Tab-separated table of C-alpha atoms and ligand atoms in Angstrom:
chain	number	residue	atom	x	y	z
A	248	UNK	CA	14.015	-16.814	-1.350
A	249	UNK	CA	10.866	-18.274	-2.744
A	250	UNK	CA	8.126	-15.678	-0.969
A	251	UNK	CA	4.263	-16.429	-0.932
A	252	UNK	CA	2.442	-12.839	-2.013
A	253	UNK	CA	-0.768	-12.425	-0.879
A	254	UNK	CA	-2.558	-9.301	-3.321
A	255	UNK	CA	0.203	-9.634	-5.822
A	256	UNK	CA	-1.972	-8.310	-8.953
A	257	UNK	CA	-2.753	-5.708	-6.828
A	258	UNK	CA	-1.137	-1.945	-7.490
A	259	UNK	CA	1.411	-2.853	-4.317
A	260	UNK	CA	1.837	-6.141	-4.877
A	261	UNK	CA	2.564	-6.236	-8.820
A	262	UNK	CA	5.244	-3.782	-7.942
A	263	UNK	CA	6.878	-5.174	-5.535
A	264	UNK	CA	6.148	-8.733	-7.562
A	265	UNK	CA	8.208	-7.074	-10.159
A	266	UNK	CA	10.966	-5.983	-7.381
A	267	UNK	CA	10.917	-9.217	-6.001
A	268	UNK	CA	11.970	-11.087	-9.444
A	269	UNK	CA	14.417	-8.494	-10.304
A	270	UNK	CA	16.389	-8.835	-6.871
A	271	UNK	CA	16.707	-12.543	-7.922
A	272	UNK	CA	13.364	-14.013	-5.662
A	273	UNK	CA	10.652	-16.776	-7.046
A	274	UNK	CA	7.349	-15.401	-6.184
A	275	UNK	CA	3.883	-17.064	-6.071
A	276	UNK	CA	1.149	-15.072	-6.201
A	277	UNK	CA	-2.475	-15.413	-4.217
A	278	UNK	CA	-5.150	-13.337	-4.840
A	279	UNK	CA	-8.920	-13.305	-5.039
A	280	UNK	CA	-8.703	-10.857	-7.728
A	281	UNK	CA	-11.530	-8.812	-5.782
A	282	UNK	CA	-9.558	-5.529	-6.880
A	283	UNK	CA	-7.322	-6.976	-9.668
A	284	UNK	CA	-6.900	-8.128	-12.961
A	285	UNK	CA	-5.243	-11.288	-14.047
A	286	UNK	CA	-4.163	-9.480	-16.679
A	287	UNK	CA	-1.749	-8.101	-14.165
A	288	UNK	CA	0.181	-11.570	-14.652
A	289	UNK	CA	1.682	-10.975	-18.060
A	290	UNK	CA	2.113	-7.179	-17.580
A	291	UNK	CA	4.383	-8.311	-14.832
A	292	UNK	CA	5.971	-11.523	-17.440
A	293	UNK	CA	6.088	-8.342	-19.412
A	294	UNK	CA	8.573	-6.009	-17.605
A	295	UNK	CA	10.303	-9.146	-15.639
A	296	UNK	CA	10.272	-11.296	-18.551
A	297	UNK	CA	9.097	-14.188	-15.423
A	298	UNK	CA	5.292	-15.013	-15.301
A	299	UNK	CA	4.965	-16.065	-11.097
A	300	UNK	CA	2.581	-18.657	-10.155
A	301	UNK	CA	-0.877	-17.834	-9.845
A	302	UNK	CA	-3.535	-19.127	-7.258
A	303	UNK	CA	-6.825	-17.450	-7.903
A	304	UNK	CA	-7.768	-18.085	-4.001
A	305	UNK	CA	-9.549	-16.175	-1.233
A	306	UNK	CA	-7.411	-15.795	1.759
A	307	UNK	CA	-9.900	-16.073	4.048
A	308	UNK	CA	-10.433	-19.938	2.879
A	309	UNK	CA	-7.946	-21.761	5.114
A	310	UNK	CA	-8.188	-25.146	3.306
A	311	UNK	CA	-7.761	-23.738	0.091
A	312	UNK	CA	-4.694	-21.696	1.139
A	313	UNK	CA	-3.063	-24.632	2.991
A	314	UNK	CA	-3.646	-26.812	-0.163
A	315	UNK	CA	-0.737	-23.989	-1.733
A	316	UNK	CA	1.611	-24.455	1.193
A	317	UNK	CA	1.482	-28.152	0.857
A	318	UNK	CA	2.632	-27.615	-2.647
A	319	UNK	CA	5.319	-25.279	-2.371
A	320	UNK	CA	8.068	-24.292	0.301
A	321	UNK	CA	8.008	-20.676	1.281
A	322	UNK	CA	10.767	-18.719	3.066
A	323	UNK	CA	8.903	-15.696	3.615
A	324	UNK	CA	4.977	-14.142	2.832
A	325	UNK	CA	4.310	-11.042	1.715
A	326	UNK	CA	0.840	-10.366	2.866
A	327	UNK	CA	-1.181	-7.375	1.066
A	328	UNK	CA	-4.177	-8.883	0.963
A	329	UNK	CA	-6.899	-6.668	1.757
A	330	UNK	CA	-9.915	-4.168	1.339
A	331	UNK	CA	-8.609	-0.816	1.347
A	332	UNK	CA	-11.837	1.494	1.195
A	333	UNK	CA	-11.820	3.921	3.960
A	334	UNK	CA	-15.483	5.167	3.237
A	335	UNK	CA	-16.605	1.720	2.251
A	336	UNK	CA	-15.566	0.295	5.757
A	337	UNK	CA	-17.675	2.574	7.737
A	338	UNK	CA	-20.862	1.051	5.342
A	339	UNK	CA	-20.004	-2.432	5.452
A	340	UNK	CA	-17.682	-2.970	8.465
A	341	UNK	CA	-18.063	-6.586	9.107
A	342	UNK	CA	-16.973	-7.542	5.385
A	343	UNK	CA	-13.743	-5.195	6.144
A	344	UNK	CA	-13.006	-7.222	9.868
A	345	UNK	CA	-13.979	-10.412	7.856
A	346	UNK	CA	-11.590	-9.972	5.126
A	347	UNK	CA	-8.769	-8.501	6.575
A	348	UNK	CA	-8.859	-9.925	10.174
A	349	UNK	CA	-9.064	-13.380	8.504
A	350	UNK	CA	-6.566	-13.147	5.972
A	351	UNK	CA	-3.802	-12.236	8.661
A	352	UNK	CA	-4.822	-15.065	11.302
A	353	UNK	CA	-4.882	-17.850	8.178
A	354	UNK	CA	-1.516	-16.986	6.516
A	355	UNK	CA	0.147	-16.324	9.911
A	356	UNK	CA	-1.485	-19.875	11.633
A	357	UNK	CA	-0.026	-21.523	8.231
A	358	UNK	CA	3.287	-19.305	8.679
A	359	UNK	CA	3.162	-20.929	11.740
A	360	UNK	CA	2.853	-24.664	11.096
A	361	UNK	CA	4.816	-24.878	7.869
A	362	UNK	CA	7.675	-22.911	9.517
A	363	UNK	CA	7.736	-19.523	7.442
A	364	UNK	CA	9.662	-17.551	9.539
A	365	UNK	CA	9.781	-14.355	7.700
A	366	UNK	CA	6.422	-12.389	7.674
A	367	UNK	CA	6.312	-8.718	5.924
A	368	UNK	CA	2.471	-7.267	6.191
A	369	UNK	CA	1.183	-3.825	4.269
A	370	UNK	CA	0.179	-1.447	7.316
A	371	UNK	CA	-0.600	2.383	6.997
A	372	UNK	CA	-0.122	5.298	8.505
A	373	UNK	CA	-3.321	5.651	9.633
A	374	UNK	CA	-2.391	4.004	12.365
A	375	UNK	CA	-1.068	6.977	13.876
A	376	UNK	CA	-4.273	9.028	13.736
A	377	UNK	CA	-3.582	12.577	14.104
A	378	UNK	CA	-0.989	13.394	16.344
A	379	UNK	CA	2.398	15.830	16.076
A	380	UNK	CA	4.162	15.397	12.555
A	381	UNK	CA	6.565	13.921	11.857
A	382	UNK	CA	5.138	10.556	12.809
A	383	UNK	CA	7.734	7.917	14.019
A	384	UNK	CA	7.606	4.236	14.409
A	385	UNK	CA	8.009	4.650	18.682
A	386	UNK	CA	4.728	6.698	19.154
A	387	UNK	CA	1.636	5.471	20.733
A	388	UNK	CA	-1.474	4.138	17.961
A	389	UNK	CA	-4.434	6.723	17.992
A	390	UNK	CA	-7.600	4.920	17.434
A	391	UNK	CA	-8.449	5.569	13.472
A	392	UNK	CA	-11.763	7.003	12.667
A	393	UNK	CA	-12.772	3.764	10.176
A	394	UNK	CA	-13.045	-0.047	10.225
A	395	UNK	CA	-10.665	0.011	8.001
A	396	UNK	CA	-7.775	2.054	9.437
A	397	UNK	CA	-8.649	-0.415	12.908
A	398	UNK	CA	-8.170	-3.640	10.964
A	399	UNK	CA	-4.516	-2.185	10.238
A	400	UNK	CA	-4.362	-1.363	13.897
A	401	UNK	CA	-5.569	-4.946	15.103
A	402	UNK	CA	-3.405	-7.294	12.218
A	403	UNK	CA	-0.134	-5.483	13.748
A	404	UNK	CA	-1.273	-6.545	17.483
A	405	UNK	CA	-2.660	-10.403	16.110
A	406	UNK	CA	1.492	-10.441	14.340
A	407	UNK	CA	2.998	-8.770	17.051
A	408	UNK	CA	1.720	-11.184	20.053
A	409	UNK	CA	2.101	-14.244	17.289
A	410	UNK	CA	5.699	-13.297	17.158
A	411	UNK	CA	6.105	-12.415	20.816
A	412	UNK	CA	5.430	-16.215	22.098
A	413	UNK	CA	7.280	-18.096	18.425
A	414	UNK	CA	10.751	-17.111	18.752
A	415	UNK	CA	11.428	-17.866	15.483
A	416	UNK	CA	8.545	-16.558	13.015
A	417	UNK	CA	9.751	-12.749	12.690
A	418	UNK	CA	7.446	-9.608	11.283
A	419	UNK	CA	8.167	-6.705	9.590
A	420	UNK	CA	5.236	-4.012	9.935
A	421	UNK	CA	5.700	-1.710	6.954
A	422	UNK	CA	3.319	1.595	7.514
A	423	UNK	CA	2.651	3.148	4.280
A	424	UNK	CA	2.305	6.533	3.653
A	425	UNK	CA	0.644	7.763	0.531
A	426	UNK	CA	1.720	5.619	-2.199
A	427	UNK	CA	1.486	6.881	-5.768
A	428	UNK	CA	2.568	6.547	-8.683
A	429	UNK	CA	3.043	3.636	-11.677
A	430	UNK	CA	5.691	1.496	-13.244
A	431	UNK	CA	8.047	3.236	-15.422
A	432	UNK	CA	6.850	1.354	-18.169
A	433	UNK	CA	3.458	1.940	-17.711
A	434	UNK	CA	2.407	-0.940	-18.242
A	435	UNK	CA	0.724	-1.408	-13.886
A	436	UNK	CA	-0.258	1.554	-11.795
A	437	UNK	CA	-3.491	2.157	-10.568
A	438	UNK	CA	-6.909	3.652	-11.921
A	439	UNK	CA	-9.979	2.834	-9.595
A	440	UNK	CA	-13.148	2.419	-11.323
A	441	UNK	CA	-15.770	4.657	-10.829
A	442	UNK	CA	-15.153	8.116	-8.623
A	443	UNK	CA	-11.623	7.553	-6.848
A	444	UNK	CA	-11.198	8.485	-3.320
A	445	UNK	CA	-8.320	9.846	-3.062
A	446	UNK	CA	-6.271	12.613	-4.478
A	447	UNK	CA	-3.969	11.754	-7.168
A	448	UNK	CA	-5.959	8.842	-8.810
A	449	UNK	CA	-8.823	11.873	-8.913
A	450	UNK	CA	-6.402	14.354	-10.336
A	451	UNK	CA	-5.480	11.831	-12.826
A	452	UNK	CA	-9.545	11.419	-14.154
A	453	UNK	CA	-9.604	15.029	-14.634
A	454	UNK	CA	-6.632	14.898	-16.477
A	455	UNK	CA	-7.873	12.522	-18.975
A	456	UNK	CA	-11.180	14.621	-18.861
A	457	UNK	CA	-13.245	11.343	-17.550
A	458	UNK	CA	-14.016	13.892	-14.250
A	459	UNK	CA	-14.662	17.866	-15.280
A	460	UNK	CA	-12.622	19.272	-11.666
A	461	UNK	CA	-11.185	18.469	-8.608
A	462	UNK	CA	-12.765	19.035	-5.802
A	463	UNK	CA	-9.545	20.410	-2.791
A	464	UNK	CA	-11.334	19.367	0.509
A	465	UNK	CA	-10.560	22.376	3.151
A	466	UNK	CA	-8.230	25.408	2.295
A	467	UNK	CA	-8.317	26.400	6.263
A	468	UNK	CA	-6.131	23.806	7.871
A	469	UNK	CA	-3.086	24.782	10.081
A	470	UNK	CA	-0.932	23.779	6.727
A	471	UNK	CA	1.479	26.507	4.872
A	472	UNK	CA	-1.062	27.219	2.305
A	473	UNK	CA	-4.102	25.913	3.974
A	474	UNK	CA	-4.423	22.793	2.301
A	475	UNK	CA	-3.996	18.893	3.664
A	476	UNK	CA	0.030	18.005	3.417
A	477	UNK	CA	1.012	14.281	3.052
A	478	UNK	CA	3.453	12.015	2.328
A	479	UNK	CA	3.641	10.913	-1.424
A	480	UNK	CA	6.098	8.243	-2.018
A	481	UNK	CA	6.272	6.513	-5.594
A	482	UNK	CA	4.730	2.662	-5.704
A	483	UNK	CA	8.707	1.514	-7.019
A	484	UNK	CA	10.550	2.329	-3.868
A	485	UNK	CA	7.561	1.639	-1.896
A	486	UNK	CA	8.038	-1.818	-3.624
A	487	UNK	CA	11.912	-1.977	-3.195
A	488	UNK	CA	11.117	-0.993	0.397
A	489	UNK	CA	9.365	-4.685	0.837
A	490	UNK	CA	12.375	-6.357	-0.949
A	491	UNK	CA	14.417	-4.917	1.841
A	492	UNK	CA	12.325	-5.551	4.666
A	493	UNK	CA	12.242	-9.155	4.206
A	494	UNK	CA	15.843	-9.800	3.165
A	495	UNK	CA	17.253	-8.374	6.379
A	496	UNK	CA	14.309	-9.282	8.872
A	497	UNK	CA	16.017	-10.835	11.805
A	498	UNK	CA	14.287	-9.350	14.725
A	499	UNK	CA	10.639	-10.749	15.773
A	500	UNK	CA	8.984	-7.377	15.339
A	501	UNK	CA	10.310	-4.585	13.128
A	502	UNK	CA	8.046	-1.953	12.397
A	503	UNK	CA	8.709	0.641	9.609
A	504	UNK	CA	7.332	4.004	7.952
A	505	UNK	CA	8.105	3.807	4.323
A	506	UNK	CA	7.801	7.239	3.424
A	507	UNK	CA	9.702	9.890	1.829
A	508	UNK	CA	9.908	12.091	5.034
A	509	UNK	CA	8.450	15.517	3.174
A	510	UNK	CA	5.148	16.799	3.208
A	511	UNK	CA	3.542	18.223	0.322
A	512	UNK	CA	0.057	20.178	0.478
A	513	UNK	CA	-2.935	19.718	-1.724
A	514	UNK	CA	-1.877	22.712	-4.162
A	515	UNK	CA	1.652	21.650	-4.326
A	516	UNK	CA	0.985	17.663	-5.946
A	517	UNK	CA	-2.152	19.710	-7.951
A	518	UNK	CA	1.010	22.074	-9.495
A	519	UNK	CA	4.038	19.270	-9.581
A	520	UNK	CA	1.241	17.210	-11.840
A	521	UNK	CA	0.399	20.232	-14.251
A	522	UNK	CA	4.238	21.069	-14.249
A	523	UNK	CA	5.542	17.642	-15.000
A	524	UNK	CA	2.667	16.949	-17.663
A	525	UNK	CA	2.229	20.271	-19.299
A	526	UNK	CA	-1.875	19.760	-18.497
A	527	UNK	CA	-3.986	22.499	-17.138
A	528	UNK	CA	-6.206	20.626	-13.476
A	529	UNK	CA	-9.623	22.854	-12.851
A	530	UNK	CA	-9.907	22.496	-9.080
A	531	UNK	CA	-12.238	24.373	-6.420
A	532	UNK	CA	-12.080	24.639	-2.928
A	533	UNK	CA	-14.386	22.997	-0.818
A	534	UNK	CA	-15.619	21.993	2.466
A	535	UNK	CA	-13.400	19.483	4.659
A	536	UNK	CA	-14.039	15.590	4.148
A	537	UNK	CA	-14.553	13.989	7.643
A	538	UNK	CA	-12.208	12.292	9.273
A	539	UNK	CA	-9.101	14.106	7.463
A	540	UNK	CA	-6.251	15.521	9.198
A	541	UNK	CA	-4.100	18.482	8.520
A	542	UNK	CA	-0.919	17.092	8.477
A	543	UNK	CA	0.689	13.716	7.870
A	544	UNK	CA	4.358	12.277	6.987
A	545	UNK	CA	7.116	10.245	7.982
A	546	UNK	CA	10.165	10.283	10.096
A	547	UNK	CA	11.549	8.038	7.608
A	548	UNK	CA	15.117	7.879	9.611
A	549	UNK	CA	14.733	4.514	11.053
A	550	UNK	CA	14.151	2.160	7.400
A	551	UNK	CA	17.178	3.948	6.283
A	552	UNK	CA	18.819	3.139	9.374
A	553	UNK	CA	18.254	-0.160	9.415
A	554	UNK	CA	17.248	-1.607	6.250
A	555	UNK	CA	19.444	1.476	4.271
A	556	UNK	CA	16.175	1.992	2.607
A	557	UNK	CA	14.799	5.714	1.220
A	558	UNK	CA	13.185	7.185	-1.457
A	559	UNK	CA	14.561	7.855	-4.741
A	560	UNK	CA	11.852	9.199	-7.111
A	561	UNK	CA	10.557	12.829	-7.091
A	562	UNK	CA	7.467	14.447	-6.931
A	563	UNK	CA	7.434	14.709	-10.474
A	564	UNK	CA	8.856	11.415	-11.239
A	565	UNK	CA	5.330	10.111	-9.535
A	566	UNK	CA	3.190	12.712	-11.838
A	567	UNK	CA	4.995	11.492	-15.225
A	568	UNK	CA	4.513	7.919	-14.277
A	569	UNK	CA	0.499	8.821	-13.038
A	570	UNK	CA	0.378	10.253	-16.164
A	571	UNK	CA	1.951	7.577	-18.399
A	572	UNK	CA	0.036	4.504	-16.725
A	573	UNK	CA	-3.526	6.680	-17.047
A	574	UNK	CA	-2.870	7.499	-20.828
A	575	UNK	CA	-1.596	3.584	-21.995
A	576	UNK	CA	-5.058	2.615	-19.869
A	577	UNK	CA	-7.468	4.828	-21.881
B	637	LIG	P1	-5.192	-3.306	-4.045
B	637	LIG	O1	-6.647	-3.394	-3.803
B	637	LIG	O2	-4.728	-2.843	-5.384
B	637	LIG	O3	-4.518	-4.734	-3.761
B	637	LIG	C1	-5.014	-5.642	-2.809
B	637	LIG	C2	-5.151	-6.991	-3.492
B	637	LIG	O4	-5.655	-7.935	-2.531
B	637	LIG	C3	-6.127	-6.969	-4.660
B	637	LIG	O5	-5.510	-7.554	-5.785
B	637	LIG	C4	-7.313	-7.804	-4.168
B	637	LIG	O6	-7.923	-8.506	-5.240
B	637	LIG	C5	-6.645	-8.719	-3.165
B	637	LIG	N1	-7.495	-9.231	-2.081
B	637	LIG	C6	-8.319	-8.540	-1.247
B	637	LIG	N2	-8.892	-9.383	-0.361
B	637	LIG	C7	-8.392	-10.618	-0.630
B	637	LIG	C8	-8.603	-11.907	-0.064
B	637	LIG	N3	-9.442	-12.111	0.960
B	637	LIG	N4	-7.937	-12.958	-0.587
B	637	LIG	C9	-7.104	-12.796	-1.647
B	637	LIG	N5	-6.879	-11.622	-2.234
B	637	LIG	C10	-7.512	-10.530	-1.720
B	637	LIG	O7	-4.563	-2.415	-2.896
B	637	LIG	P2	-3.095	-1.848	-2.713
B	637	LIG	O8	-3.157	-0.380	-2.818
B	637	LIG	O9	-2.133	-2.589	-3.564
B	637	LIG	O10	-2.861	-2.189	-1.186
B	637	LIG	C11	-2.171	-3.353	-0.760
B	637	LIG	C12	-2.177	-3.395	0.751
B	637	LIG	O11	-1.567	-2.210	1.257
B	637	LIG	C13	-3.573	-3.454	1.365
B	637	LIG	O12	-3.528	-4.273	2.499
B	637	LIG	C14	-3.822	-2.010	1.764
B	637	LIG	O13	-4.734	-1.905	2.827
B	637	LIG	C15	-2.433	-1.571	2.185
B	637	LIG	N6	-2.243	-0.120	2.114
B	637	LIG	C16	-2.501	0.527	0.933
B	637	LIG	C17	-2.360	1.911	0.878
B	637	LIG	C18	-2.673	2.660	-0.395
B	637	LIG	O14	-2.838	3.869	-0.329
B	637	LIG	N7	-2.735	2.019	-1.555
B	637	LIG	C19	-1.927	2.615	2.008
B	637	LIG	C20	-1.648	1.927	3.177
B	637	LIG	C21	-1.808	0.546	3.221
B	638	LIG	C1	-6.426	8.124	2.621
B	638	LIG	C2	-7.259	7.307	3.576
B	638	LIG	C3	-6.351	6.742	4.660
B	638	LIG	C4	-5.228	5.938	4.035
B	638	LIG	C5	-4.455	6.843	3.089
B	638	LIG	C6	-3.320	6.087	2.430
B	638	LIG	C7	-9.468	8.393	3.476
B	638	LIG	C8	-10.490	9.192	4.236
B	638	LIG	N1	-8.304	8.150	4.134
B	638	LIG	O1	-5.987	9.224	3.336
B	638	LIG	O2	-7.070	5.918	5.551
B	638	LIG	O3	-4.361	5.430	5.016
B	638	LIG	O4	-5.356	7.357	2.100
B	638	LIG	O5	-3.457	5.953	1.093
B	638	LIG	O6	-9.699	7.935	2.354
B	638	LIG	N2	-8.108	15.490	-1.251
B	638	LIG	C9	-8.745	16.505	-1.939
B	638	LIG	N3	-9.600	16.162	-2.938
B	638	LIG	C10	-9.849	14.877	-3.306
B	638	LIG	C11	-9.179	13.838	-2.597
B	638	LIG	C12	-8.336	14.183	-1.566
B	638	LIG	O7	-8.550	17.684	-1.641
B	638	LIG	O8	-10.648	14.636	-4.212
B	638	LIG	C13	-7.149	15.850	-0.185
B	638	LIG	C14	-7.467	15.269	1.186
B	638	LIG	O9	-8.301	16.128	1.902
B	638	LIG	C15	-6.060	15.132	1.780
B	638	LIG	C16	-5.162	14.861	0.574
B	638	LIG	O10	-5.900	15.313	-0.556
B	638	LIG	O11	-5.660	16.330	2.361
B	638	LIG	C17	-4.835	13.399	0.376
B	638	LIG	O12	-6.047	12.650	0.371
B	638	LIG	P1	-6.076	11.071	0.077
B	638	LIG	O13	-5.355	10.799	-1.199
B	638	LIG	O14	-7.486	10.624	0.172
B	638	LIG	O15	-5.190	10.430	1.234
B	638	LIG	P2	-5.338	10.530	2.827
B	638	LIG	O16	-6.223	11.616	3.232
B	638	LIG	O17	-3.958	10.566	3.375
């Protein structure tokens, strides 16, 4: 297939970029490079030995994303695209509805008119706010506590009544649970400027000593040792997860958790990282963050159902790799 990937220099999309070529795909890549490096391009030439077409383009510019359809014929998109920070949302929420609301109505009205049937969009978890775990695809959507978690919520509803009246222009929802992780290689991964957000790329600054501890948020949840429990899964099978989706989409609407199914607590990724690297983490408890649950991971029983999909890499496999891509990135 040749498969249009919006956010392909991003940490997803290189990945599954890299996937992509190695299942035998042609991939063009569009991407604002809002969050990315076009560096990212040869690091992928690098592993694949295939440099994909690059449009340095803003999704939300319609003509200027038609102009690439025009040129090429796509079987299938790959849409990442997107802002992704939670506590940035809440402060600017109209650039997060902008961005992300607009990106999904331009590359699904072009999906649309150029008759690319196959449509794969990054979703999260968050969707399911917090409800019973294990979450599965059939329960109801909680509203989420950001912009950003409701621009998830409202590009699955824009694909899902897109699909609902065009019999033939089929989705696959993919609802992500914690990715992590970097290529084997190390050559792409993920290491957010300035003070990350979330847990592993802020276990990985302390580890290379550019943040003095780690701060656990809440040792008083309803959680086996107190702590918050989620779903890692590594960024590769995360990635070979989107290869799958779209080579077997044949329903309109498919919706998937891509998750490994386990949960693991605070403490336990804190531990699996010092185990698998041999590094000593400072951490010490503190309050709760707002807006976190207790508990959160997959009933991942339906991708492997149906697309014969699960997770390969362990725990540790995802803290070597953290590791690997953090130290080559000094
Ligand atoms: P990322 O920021 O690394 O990648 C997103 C890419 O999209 C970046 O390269 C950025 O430059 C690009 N981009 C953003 N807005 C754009 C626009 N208007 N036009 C063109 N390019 C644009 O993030 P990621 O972690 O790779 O996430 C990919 C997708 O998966 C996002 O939609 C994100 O919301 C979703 N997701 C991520 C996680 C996670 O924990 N990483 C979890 C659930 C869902
Ligand atoms: C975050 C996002 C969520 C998104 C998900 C997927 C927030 C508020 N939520 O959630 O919308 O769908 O990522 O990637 O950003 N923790 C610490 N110390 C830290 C950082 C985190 O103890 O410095 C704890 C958290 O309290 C949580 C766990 O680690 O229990 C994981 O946190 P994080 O990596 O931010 O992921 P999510 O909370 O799942």
């Amino acid at each position: 297939m040749n498969i249009l990937v919006s956010g392909g220099t991003g940490y997803i999309g290189s990945h599954t970029v890299v996937e992509l070529i190695a299942a035998g795909h042609s991939v063009v890549i569009v991407d604002n490079l809002v969050n990315s490096k076009i560096e990212t391009l040869d690091k992928i030439e690098k592993i694949s030995g295939v440099k994909p077409t690059f449009y340095h383009v803003d999704c939300t510019d319609l003509d200027k994303i038609e102009a690439i359809f025009k040129l090429h014929t796509f079987d299938g998109i790959i849409h990442f695209a997107g802002l992704k920070a939670v506590g940035e949302s809440v402060t600017i929420p109209l650039a997060y509805y902008y961005n992300n609301l607009v990106s999904t109505i331009n590359l699904s009205q072009l999906a649309l008119k150029y008759k690319v049937n196959k449509f794969v969009f990054s979703s999260s978890a968050t969707v399911y706010g917090d409800q019973k775990v294990p979450f599965s695809e059939d329960m109801a959507l909680l509203p989420t506590t950001n912009p950003y978690g409701e621009t998830k919520a409202m590009s699955e509803r824009i694909l899902r009544d897109t699909a609902s009246v065009n019999k033939d222009f089929h989705v696959s929802i993919l609802r992500y649970f914690n990715p992590v992780g970097a290529h084997s290689s190390g050559l792409i991964g993920e290491s957010p400027n300035g003070i990350p957000n979330n847990l592993m790329p802020y276990i990985q600054k302390v580890a290379n000593k550019k943040l003095p501890i780690l701060s656990v948020y809440g040792n008083d949840y309803d959680t086996p040792d107190g702590t918050g429990v989620r779903d890692y899964i590594h960024v590769v099978d995360l990635a070979k997860g989107h290869v799958l989706a779209i080579e077997k989409l044949v329903d309109p609407v498919e919706i998937y958790n891509l998750g490994s199914g386990d949960g693991v607590s605070v403490l336990e990724l804190l531990t699996a990282f010092e185990t698998a690297n041999k590094i000593e983490i400072p951490y010490k408890i503190v309050d709760r963050r707002a807006g976190d649950i207790a508990s959160s991971y997959a009933d991942a029983s339906k991708a492997y159902k149906k697309l014969g999909w699960k997770t390969h890499k362990t725990l540790i496999d995802m803290c070597k790799d953290t590791w690997k891509f953090e130290k080559s990135n000094k």
